[in-house]
Every structure is written in structure tokens, then in C-alpha cells.
Coordinates of C-alpha atoms in Angstrom, one line a residue:
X1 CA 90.4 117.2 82.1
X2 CA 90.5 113.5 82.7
X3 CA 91.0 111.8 86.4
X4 CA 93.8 109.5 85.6
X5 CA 93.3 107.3 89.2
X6 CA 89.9 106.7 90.7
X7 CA 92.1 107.1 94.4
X8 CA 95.4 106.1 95.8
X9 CA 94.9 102.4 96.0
X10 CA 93.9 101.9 92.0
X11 CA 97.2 104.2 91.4
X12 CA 99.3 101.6 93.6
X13 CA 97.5 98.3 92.2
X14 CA 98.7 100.0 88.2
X15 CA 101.9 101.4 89.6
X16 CA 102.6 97.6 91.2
X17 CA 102.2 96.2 87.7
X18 CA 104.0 98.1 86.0
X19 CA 107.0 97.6 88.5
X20 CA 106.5 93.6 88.3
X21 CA 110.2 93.0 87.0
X22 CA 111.0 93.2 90.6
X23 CA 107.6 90.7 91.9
X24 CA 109.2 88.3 94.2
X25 CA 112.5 88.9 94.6
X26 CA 114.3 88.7 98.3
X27 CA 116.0 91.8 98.1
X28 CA 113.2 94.1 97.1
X29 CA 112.1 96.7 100.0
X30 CA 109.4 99.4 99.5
X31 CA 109.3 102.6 101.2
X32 CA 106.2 104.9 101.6
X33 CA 106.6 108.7 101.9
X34 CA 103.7 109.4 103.7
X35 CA 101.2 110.4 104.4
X36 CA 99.8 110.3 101.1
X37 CA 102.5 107.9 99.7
X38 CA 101.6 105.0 101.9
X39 CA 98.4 103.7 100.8
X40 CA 100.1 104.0 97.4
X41 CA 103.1 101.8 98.1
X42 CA 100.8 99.0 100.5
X43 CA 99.3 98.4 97.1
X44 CA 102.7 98.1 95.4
X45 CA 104.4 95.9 98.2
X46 CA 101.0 93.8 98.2
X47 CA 101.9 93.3 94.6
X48 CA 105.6 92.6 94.8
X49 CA 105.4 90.5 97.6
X50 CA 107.7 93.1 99.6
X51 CA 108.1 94.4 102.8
X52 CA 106.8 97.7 103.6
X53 CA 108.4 100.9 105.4
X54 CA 108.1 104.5 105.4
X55 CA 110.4 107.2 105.3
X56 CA 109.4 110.3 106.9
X57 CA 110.4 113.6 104.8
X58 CA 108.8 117.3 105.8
X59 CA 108.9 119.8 103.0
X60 CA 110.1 123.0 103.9
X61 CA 107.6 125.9 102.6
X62 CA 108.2 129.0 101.9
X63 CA 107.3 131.9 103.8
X64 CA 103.8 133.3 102.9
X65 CA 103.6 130.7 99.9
X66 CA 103.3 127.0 102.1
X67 CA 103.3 125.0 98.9
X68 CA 105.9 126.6 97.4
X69 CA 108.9 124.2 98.6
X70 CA 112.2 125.6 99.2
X71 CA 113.7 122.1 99.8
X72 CA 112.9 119.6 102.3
X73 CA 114.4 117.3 105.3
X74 CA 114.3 113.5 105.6
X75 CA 115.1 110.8 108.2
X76 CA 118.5 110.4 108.8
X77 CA 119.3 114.3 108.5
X78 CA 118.9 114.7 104.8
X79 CA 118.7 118.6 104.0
X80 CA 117.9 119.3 100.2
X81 CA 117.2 122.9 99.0
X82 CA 115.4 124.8 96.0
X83 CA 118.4 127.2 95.5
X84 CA 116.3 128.1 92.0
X85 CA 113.3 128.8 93.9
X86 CA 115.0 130.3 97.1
X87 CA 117.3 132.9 94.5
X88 CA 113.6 133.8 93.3
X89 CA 112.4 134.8 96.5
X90 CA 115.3 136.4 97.8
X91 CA 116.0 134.2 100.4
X92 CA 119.0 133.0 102.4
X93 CA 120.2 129.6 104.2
X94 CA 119.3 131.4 107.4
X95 CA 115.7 131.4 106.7
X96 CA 115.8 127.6 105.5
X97 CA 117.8 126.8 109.0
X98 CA 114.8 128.4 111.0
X99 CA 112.0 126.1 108.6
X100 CA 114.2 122.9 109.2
X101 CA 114.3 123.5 113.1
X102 CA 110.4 123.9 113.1
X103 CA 109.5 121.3 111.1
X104 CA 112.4 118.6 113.1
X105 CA 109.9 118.0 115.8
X106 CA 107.2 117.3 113.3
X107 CA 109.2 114.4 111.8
X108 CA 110.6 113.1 114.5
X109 CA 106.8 112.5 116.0
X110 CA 105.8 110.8 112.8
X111 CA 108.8 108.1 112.6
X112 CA 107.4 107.1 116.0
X113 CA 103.5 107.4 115.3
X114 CA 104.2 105.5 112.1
X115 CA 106.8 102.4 113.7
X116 CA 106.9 102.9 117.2
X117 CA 109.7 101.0 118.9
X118 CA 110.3 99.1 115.5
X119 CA 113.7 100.2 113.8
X120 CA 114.0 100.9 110.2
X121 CA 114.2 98.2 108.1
X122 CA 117.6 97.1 106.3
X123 CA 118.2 99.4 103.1
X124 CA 121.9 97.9 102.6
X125 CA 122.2 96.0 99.9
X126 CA 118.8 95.8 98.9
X127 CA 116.6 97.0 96.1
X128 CA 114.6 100.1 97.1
X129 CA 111.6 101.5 95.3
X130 CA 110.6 104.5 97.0
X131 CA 106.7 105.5 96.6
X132 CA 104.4 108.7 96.7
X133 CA 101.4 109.3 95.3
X134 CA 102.9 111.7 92.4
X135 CA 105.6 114.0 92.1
X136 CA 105.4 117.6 91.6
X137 CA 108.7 120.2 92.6
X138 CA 110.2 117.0 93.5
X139 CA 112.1 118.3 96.4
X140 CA 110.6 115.6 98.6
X141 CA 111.3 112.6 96.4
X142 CA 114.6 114.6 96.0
X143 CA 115.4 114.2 99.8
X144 CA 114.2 110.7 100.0
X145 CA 116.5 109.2 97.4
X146 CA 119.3 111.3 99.3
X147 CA 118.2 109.9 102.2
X148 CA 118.1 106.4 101.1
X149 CA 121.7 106.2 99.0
X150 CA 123.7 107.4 102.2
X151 CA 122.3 103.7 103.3
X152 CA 124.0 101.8 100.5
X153 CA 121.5 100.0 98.4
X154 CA 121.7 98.0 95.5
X155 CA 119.8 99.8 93.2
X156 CA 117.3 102.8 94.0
X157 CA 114.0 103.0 92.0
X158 CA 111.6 106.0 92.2
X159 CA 107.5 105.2 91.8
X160 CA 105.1 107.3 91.5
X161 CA 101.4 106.9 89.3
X162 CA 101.7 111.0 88.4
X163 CA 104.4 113.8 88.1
X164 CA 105.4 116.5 86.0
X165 CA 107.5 115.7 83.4
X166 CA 110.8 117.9 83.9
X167 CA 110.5 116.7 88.1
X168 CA 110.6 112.7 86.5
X169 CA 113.4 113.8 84.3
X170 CA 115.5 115.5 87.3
X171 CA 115.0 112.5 89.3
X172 CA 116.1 110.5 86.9
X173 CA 119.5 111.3 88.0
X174 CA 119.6 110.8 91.6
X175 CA 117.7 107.2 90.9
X176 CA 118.9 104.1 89.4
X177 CA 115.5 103.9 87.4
X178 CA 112.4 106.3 88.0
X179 CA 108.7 105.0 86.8
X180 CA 105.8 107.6 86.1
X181 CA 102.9 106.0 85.1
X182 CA 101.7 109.5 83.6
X183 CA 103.8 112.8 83.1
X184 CA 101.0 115.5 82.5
X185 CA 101.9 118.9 81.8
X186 CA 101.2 121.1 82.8
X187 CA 100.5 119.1 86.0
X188 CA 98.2 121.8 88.1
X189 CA 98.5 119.8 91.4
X190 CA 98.9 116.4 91.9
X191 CA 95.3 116.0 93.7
X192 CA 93.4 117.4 90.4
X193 CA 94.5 113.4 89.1
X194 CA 92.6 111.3 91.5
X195 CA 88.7 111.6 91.5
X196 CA 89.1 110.9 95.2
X197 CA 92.2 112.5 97.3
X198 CA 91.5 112.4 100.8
X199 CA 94.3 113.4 103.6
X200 CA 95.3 110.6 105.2
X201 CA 95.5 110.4 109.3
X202 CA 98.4 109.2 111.3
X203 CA 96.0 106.3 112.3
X204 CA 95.0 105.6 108.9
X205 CA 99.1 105.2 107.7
X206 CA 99.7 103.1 110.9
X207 CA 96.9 100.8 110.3
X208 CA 98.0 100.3 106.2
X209 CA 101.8 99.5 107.5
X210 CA 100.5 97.1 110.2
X211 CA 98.2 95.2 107.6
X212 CA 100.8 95.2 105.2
X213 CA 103.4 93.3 107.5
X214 CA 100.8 91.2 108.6
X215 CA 100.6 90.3 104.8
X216 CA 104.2 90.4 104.0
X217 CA 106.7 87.4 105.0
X218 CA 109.2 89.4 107.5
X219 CA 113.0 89.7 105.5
X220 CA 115.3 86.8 105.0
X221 CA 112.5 84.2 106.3
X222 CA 111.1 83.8 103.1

């Protein structure tokens, strides 16, 4: 098996080129998912010329199996569920409630380890490419773009440099347009891609959006 990306900031400089329709443009926003998402998108927003934000989404994990998502939750309270996966398990909404309440606390902390006192930017409108660093139930993504239509953009893209194939097809119907630089498949685990696939600290996302604004001409001033 080949490493497609040396680490997260080569798969953001290729993803960035391949999204340079939208280089430039005034009404282009990117959001990071992080953690892992964020280093990712700095590259892509570096390369647009865009601003930068995150959206904070938890994945909800089922019981006994942690990386086995049943759905997920997402800024602005965005609930998405895995009823496929959840009918597998034999497992009710009550037992998805009890996983969202546990994991509310966790995202809530990192919306305000990640932007402090700074609100959200402006979604409305705009043209938002929402980044991680691959794709692979989907049910985060899935939340995201949830998340970030009830705000009324433009048009909603969906980037990411690797995902399984049937999770970039599935998406391709909650986004406006959905780039995967590479759909393998099987797709193992999204880590197996990147010779180097560290986890990222809360200090480490902070520091990437803070260098990226410092980078990045603020909205509407450019």
C-alpha cells in the first residue's frame, strides 16, 4: 500500500489546488473540522486567499465500539444519526440522547479553546468549503454541512484529500459540490494514507487559526 500524503499540510497544499476555481474570491470562507481538519484547511485558506474558521463537531461512538459512529453533533445543535448502523446494533434514540449529553460539554470547551471571545464568522451568503483531513462513515462531514446550510450560504463545498468512495458519493447530496482528491477502497482508516498522522493539540489548532488570520485580509476589507 502506497501513502498518498506525506502529512496533513501536503494534503491541504494539493487539496488547495485543486479547489483554485474559488482562489481569490470575496465571498469564499473556509471552515476546519478539527482537530485534524485544521492544519488541512490553513493550507487551503493559505491557498485561496480565505479566511479561516472551525466548526466544532463530536462524533457520537458507539458503546463498546468508539469508532464505530452512530451519528454525531455540531455547533449550532446539529444532531445527525447512523440509523443503518444504530438498527445493527440494536440501539435506540435513548442511548444516542445519553452520548450527545456527554459529549455537549466536550464541544462547547473546544469552540472556546479554539476562538475564544471571537464569534463565528459570517456563513450567510458566502461560499463555504468545509475541510477535514479525509472522510470515512461521513457522519461528521454529514453534521457539518447540516450545520452550515441552516446558516444560509451561497453555495456549500465539501474538501477533503481522502475518503471512501460510497461516503464522497452520499455527501454529494447534502453539498453543492464535494472534492476527494482520492477515493480508495477499501479505505482501512483514514490515518493508514498519510506517512505521518500525528493528533493534533488544542494549542497546536489555536496556534494554525491565529497564524492563518494573521495571514488572511479580515472579511469585506479586502
Amino acid at each position: 500500500m502506497t501513502r498518498l500524503f506525506a502529512d496533513r499540510t501536503e494534503a491541504g497544499r494539493l487539496l488547495g489546488e485543486r479547489l483554485a476555481a474559488y482562489k481569490d474570491r470575496r465571498d469564499v470562507l473556509v471552515l476546519a473540522l478539527p482537530r485534524g481538519g485544521v492544519p488541512v484547511a490553513a493550507e487551503v485558506a493559505d491557498a485561496l486567499g480565505a479566511p479561516l474558521d472551525v466548526l466544532v463537531v463530536r462524533k457520537l461512538g458507539a458503546p463498546q465500539q468508539p469508532e464505530l459512529a452512530l451519528g454525531a453533533i455540531a455547533s449550532g445543535g446539529v444532531r445527525v444519526l447512523n440509523e443503518g448502523v444504530m438498527g445493527a446494533l440494536g440501539l435506540d434514540t435513548a442511548v444516542v440522547d445519553a452520548l450527545a449529553q456527554r459529549e455537549l460539554p466536550e464541544l462547547r470547551r473546544r469552540e472556546q479553546a479554539y476562538r475564544g471571545e471571537r464569534p463565528p464568522l459570517d456563513v450567510a451568503g458566502r461560499t463555504v468549503i468545509v475541510v477535514d483531513d479525509g472522510i470515512a462513515t461521513g457522519a461528521t462531514m454529514h453534521a457539518a454541512l447540516r450545520a452550515v446550510r441552516a446558516l444560509h450560504p451561497t453555495k456549500l463545498v465539501a474538501a477533503v484529500p481522502v475518503a471512501a468512495p460510497d461516503s464522497c458519493r452520499f455527501l454529494a447530496r447534502l453539498a453543492d459540490d464535494v472534492v476527494c482528491l482520492e477515493q480508495p477502497d477499501p479505505l482501512l482508516a483514514i490515518g493508514v494514507w498519510y506517512a505521518s498522522f500525528p493528533q493534533l493539540t488544542d494549542d497546536e489548532v489555536r496556534a494554525l487559526l491565529e497564524e492563518s488570520a494573521r495571514r488572511t485580509v479580515a472579511p469585506g476589507a479586502r
